[in-house]
XYZ file of N, CA and C in Angstrom:
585
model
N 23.762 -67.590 41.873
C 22.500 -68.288 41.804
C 22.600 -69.366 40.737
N 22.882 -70.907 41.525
C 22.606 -71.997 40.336
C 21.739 -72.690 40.838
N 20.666 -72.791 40.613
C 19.507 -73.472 41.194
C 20.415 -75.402 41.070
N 19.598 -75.848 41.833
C 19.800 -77.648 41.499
C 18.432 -78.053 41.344
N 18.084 -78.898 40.591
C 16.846 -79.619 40.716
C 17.095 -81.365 41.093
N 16.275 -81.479 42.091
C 15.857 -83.108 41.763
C 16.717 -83.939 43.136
N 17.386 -83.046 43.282
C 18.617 -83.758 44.501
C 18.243 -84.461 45.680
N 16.931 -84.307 46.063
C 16.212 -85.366 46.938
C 15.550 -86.340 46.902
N 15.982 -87.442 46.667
C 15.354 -88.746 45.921
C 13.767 -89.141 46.358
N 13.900 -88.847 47.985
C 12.375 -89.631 48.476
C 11.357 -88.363 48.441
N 11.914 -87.684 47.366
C 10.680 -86.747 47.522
C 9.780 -86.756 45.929
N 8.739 -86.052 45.704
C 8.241 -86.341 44.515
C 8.616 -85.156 43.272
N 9.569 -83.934 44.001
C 10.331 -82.879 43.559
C 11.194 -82.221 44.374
N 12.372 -81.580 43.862
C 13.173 -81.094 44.729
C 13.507 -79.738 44.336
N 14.056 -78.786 45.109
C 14.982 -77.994 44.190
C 16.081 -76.949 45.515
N 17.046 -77.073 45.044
C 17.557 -75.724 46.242
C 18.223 -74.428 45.130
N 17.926 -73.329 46.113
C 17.839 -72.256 45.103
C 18.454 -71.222 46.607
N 18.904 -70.596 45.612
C 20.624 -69.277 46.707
C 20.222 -67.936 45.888
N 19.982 -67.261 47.035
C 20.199 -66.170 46.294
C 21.419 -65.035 47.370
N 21.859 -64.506 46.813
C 23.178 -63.693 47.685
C 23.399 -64.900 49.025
N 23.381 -63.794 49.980
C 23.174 -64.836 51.441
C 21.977 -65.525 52.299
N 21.061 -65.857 50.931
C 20.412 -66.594 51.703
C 19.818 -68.061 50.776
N 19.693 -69.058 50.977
C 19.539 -70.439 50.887
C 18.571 -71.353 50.692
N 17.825 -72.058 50.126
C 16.647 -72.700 50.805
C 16.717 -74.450 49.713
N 16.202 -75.075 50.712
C 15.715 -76.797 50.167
C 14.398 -76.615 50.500
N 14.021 -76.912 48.952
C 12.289 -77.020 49.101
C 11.837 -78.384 48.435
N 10.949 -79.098 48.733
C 10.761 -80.745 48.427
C 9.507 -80.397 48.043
N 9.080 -81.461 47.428
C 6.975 -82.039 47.038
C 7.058 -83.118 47.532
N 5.898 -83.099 48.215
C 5.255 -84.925 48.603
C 3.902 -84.673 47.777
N 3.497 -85.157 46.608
C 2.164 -85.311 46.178
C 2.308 -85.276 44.523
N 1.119 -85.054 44.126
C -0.197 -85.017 44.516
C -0.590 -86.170 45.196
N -1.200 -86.121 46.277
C -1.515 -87.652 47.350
C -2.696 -87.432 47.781
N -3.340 -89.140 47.916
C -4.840 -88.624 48.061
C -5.527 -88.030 49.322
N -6.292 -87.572 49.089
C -6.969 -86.130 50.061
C -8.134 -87.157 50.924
N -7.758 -87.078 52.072
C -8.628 -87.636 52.803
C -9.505 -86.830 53.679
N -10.570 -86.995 54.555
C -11.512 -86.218 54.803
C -10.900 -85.079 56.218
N -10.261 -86.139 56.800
C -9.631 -85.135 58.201
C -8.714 -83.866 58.121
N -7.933 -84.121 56.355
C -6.779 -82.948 56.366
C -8.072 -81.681 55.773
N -7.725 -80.887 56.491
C -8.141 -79.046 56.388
C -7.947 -78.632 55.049
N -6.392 -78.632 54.396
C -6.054 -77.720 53.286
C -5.593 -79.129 52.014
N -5.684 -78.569 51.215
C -5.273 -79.726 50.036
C -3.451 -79.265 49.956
N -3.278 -77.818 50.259
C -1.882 -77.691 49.884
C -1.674 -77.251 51.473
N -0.437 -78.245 51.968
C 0.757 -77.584 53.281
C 2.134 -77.152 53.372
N 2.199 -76.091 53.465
C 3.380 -75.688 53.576
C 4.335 -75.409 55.096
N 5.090 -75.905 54.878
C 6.375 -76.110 56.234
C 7.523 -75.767 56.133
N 7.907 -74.672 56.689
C 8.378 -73.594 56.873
C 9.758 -73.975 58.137
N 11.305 -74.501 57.776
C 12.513 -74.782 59.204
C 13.091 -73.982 58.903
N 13.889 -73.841 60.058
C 14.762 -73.016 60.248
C 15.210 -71.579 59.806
N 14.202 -71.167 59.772
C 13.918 -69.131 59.724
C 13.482 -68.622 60.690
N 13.228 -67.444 61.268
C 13.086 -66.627 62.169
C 11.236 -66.302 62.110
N 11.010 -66.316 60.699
C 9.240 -65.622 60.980
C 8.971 -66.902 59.779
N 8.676 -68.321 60.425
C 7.545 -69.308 59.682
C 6.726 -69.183 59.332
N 6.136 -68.725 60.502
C 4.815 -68.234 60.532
C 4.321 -67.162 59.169
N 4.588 -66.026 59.146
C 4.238 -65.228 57.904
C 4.825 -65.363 56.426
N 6.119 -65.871 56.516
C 6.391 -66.227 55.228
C 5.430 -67.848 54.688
N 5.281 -68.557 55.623
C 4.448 -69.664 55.151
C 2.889 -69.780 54.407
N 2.385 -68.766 55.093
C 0.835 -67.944 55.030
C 1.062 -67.408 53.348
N 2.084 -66.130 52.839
C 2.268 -66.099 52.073
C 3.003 -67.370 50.921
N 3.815 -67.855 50.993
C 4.113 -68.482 50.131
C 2.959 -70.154 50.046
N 1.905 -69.532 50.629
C 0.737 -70.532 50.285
C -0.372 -69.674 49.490
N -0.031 -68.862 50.013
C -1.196 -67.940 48.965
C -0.576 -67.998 47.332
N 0.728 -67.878 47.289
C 1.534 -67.707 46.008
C 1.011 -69.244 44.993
N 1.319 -70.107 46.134
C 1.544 -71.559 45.139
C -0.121 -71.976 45.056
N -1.143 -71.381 45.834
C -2.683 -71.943 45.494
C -3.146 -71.086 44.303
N -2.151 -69.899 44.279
C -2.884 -69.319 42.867
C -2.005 -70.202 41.842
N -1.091 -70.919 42.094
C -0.257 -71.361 40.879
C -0.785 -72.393 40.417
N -1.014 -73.344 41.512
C -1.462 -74.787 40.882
C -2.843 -74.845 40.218
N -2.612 -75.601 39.044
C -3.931 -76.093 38.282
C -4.978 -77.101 39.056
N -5.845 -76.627 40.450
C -6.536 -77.705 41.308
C -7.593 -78.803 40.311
N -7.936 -78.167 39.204
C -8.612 -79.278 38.689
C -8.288 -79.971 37.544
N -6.663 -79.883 37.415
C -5.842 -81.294 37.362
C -5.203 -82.247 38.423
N -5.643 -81.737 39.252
C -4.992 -82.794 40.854
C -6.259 -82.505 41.760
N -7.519 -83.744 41.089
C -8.490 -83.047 41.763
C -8.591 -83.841 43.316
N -9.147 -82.993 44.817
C -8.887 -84.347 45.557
C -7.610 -84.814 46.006
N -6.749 -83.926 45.722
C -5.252 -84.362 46.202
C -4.664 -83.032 47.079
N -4.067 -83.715 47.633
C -2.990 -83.182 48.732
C -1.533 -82.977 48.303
N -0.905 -81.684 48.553
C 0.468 -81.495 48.119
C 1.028 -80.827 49.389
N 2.487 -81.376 49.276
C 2.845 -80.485 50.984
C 4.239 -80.637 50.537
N 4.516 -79.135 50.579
C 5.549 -78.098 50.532
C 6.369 -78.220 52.197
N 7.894 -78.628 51.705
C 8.680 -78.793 52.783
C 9.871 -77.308 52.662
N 10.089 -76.793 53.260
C 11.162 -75.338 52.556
C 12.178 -75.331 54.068
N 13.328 -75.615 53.659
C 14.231 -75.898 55.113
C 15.227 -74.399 54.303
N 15.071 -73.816 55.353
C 16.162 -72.632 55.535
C 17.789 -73.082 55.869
N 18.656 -73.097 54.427
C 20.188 -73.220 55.035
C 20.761 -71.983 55.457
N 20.613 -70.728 54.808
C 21.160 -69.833 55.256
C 20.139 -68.841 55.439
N 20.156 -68.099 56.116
C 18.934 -66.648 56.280
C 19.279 -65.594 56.546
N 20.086 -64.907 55.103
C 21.167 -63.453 54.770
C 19.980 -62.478 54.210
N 19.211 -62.379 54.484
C 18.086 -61.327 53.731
C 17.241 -61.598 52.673
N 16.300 -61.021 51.860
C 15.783 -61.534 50.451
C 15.054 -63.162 50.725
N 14.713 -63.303 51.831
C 14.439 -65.108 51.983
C 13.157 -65.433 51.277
N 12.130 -64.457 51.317
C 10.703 -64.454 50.822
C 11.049 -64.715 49.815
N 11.301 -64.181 48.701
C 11.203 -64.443 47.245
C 12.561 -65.763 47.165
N 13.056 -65.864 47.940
C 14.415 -67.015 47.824
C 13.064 -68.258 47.747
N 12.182 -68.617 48.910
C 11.540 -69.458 49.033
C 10.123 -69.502 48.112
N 10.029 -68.420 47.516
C 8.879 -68.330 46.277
C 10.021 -69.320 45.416
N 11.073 -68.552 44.819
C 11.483 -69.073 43.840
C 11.730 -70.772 43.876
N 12.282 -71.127 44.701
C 12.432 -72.641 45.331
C 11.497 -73.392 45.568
N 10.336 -72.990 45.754
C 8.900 -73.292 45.284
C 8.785 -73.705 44.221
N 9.325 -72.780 43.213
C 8.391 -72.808 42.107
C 9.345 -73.631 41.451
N 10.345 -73.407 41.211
C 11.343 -74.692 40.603
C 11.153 -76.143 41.259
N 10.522 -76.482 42.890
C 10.295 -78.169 43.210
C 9.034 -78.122 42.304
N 8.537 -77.359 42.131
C 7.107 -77.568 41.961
C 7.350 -78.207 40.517
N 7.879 -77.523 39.381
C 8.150 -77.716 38.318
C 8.935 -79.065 38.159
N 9.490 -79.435 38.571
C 10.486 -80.846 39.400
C 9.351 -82.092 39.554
N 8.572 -81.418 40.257
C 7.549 -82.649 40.340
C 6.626 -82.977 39.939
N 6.608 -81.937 38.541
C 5.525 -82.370 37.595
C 3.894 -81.894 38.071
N 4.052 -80.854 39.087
C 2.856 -80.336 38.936
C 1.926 -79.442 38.399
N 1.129 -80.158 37.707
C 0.219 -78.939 36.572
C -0.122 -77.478 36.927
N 0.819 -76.573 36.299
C 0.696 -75.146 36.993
C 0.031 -74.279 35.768
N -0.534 -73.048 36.551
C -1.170 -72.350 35.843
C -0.512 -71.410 34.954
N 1.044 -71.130 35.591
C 1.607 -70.073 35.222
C 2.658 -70.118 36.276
N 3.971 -69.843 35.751
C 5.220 -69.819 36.846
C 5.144 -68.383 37.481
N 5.620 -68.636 38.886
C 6.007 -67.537 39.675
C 7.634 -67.429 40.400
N 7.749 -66.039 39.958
C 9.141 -65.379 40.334
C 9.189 -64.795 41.111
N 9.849 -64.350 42.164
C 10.208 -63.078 43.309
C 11.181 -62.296 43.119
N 11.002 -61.711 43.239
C 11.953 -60.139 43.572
C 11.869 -59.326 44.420
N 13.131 -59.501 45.548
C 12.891 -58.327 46.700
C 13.854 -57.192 46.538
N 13.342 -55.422 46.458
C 13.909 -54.915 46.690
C 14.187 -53.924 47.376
N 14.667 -52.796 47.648
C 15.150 -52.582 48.802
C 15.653 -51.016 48.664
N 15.355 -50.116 49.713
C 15.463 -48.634 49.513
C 16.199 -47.909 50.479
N 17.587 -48.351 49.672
C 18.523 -48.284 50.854
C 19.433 -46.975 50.051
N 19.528 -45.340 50.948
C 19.864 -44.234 50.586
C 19.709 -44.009 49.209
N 18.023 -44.077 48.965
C 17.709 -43.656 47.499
C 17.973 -44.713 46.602
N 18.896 -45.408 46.625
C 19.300 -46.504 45.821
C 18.213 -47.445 45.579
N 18.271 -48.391 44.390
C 17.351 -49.443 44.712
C 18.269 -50.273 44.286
N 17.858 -51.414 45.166
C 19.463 -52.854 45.703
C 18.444 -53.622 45.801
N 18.670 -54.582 44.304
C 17.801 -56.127 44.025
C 18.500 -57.340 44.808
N 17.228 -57.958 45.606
C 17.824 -58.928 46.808
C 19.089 -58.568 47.454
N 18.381 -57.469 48.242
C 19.123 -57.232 49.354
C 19.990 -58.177 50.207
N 20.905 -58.264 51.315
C 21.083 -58.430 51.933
C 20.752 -58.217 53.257
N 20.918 -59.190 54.428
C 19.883 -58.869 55.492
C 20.639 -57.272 56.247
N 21.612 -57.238 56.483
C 22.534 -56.061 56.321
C 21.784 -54.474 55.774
N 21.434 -54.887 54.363
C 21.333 -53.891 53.769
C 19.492 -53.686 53.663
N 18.835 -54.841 54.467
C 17.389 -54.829 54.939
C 17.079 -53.840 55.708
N 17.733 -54.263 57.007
C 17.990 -53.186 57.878
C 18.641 -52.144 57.753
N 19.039 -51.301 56.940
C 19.549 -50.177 56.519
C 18.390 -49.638 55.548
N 17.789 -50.447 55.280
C 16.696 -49.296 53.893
C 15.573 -48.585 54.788
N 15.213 -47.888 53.978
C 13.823 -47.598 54.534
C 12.619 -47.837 53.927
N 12.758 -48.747 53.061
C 11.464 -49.567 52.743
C 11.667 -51.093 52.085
N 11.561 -52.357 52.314
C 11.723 -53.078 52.019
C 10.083 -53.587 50.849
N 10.312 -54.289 49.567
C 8.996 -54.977 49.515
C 9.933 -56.142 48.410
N 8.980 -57.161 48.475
C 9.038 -58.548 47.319
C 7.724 -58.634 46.767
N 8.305 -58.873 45.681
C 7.403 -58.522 44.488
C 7.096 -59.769 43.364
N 5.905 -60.217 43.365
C 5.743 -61.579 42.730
C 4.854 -61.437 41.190
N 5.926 -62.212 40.574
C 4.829 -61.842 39.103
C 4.987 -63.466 38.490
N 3.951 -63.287 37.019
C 3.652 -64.800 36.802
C 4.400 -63.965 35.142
N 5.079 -65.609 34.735
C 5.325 -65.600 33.496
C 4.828 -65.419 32.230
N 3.517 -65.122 32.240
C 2.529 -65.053 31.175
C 2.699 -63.947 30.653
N 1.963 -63.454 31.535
C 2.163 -61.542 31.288
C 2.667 -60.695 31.693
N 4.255 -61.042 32.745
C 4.590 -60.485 33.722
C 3.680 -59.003 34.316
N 2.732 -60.229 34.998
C 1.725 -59.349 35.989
C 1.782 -59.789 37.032
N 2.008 -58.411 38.336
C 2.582 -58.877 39.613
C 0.925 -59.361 40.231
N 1.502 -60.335 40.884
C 0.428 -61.267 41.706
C 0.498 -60.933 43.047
N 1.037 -60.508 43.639
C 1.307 -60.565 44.870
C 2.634 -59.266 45.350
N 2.328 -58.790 45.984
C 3.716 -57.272 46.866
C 3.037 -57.463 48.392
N 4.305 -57.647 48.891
C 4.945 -57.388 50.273
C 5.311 -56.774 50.756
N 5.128 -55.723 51.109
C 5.921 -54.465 52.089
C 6.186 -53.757 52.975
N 7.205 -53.310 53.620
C 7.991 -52.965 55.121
C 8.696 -51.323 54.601
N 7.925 -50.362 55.035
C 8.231 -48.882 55.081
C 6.985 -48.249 54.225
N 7.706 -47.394 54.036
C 7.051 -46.190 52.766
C 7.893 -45.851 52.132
N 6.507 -46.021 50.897
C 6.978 -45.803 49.187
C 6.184 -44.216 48.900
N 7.071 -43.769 48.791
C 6.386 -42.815 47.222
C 6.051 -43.547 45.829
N 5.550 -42.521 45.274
C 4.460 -43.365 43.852
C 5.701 -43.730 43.273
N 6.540 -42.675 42.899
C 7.672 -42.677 41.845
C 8.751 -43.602 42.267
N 9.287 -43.899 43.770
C 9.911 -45.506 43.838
C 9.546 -46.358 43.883
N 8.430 -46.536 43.986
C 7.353 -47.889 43.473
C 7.083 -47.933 41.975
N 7.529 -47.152 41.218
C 7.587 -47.730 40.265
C 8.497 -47.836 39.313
N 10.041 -47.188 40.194
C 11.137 -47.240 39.546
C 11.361 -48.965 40.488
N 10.847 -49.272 41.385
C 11.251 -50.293 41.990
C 10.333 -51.417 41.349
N 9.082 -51.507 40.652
C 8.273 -52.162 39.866
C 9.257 -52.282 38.323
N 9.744 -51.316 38.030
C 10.328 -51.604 36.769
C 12.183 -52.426 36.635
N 12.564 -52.276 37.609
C 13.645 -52.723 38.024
C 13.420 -54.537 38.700
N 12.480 -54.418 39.286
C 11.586 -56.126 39.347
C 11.963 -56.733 38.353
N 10.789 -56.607 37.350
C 10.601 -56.997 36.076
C 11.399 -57.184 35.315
N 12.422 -56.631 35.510
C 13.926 -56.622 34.521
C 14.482 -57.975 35.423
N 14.492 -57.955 36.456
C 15.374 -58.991 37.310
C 14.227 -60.147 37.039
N 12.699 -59.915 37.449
C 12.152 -61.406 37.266
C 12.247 -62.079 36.279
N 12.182 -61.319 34.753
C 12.868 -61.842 33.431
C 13.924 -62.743 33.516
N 14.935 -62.165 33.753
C 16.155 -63.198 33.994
C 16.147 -64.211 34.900
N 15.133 -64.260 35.999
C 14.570 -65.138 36.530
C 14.360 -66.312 36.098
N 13.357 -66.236 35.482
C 12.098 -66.814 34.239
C 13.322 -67.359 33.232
N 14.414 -66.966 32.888
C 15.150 -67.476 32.117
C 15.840 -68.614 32.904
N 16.557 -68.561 33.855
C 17.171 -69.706 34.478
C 16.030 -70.548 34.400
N 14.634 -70.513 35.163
C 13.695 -71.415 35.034
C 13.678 -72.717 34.234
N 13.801 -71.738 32.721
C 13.876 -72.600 31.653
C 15.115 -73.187 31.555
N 16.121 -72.477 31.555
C 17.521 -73.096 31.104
C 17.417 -74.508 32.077
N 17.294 -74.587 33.472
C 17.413 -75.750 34.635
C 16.284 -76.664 33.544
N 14.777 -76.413 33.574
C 14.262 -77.232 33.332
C 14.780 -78.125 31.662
N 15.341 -77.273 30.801
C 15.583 -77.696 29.464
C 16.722 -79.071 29.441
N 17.685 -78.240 30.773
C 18.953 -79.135 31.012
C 18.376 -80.423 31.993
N 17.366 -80.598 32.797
C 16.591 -81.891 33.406
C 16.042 -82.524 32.303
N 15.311 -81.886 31.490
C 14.829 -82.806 30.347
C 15.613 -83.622 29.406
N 16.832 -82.542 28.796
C 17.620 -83.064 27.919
C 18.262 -84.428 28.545
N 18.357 -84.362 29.889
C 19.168 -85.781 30.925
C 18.335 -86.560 30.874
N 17.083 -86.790 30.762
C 15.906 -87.612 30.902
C 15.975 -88.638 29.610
């Protein structure tokens, strides 16, 4: 995982972000002004994955709690997220790639968001699975927390949990979204210092 920032010139942020086997280019067009016919102030567009549809829904819910709307009041932002590879873990691949264009393009956020998917595969718990090892668990969830207080914002989940792996799998998150939250900074410190 080496994130890139910025690598798409005609956009107003960029970032591509890998996690194991899976991939993503996520762009900003905005803040741009909001005219009366568009529906949502924030769009998100969702290529080349298998379920657009539900990961898009969510990773709009993620980024409307993120953005500061009344510093971009009246404006329109639209989230482009092109799938290069789609090896498992893609949800939180495309949170995270989110949240680094977002940061890229200078949009006033409330608080950064991280993902973490993990995965309950023979008792084990296996951070960003593989799609392989998706289908082998018996409970999949991604798990979204904000940098402030690492307080989860948002869980996703596919099986059944008992109390006690939900929260050996909550505490094992948090350890991984940390180090998360650290690249964050390191990318953004190393864009600035180039500036």
């Amino acid at each position: 995982m080496d994130p890139t920032l910025g690598m798409l010139k005609r956009s107003d942020g960029s970032a591509e972000f890998g996690m194991k086997e899976s991939s993503v280019i996520v762009s900003i067009y905005g803040p741009g002004e909001f005219t009366s016919n568009q529906e949502q102030p924030i769009e998100v567009c969702l290529y080349g994955c298998s379920s657009p549809a539900a990961i898009s829904r969510f990773l709009l819910q993620i980024i409307d709690q993120v953005i500061l709307h009344n510093q971009v009041p009246r404006s329109t932002i639209r989230i482009s997220v092109q799938t290069i590879q789609e090896g498992g873990s893609l949800l939180s691949t495309c949170i995270n790639g989110a949240t680094l264009a977002l940061m890229d393009a200078a949009i006033p956020l409330r608080y950064l968001a991280a993902a973490v998917t993990v995965a309950l595969v023979k008792e084990e718990i296996v951070i960003f699975p593989t799609k392989a090892q998706e289908e082998e668990a018996s409970a999949v969830m991604t798990l979204v927390f904000n940098n402030i207080r690492m307080e989860l914002l948002a869980c996703e989940c596919n099986g059944l949990w008992q109390p006690a792996e939900f929260h050996r799998c909550l505490d094992t998150a948090k350890t991984a979204v940390s180090d998360l939250f650290n690249i964050y900074r390191e990318k953004m410190n190393k864009k600035l210092s180039l500036s």
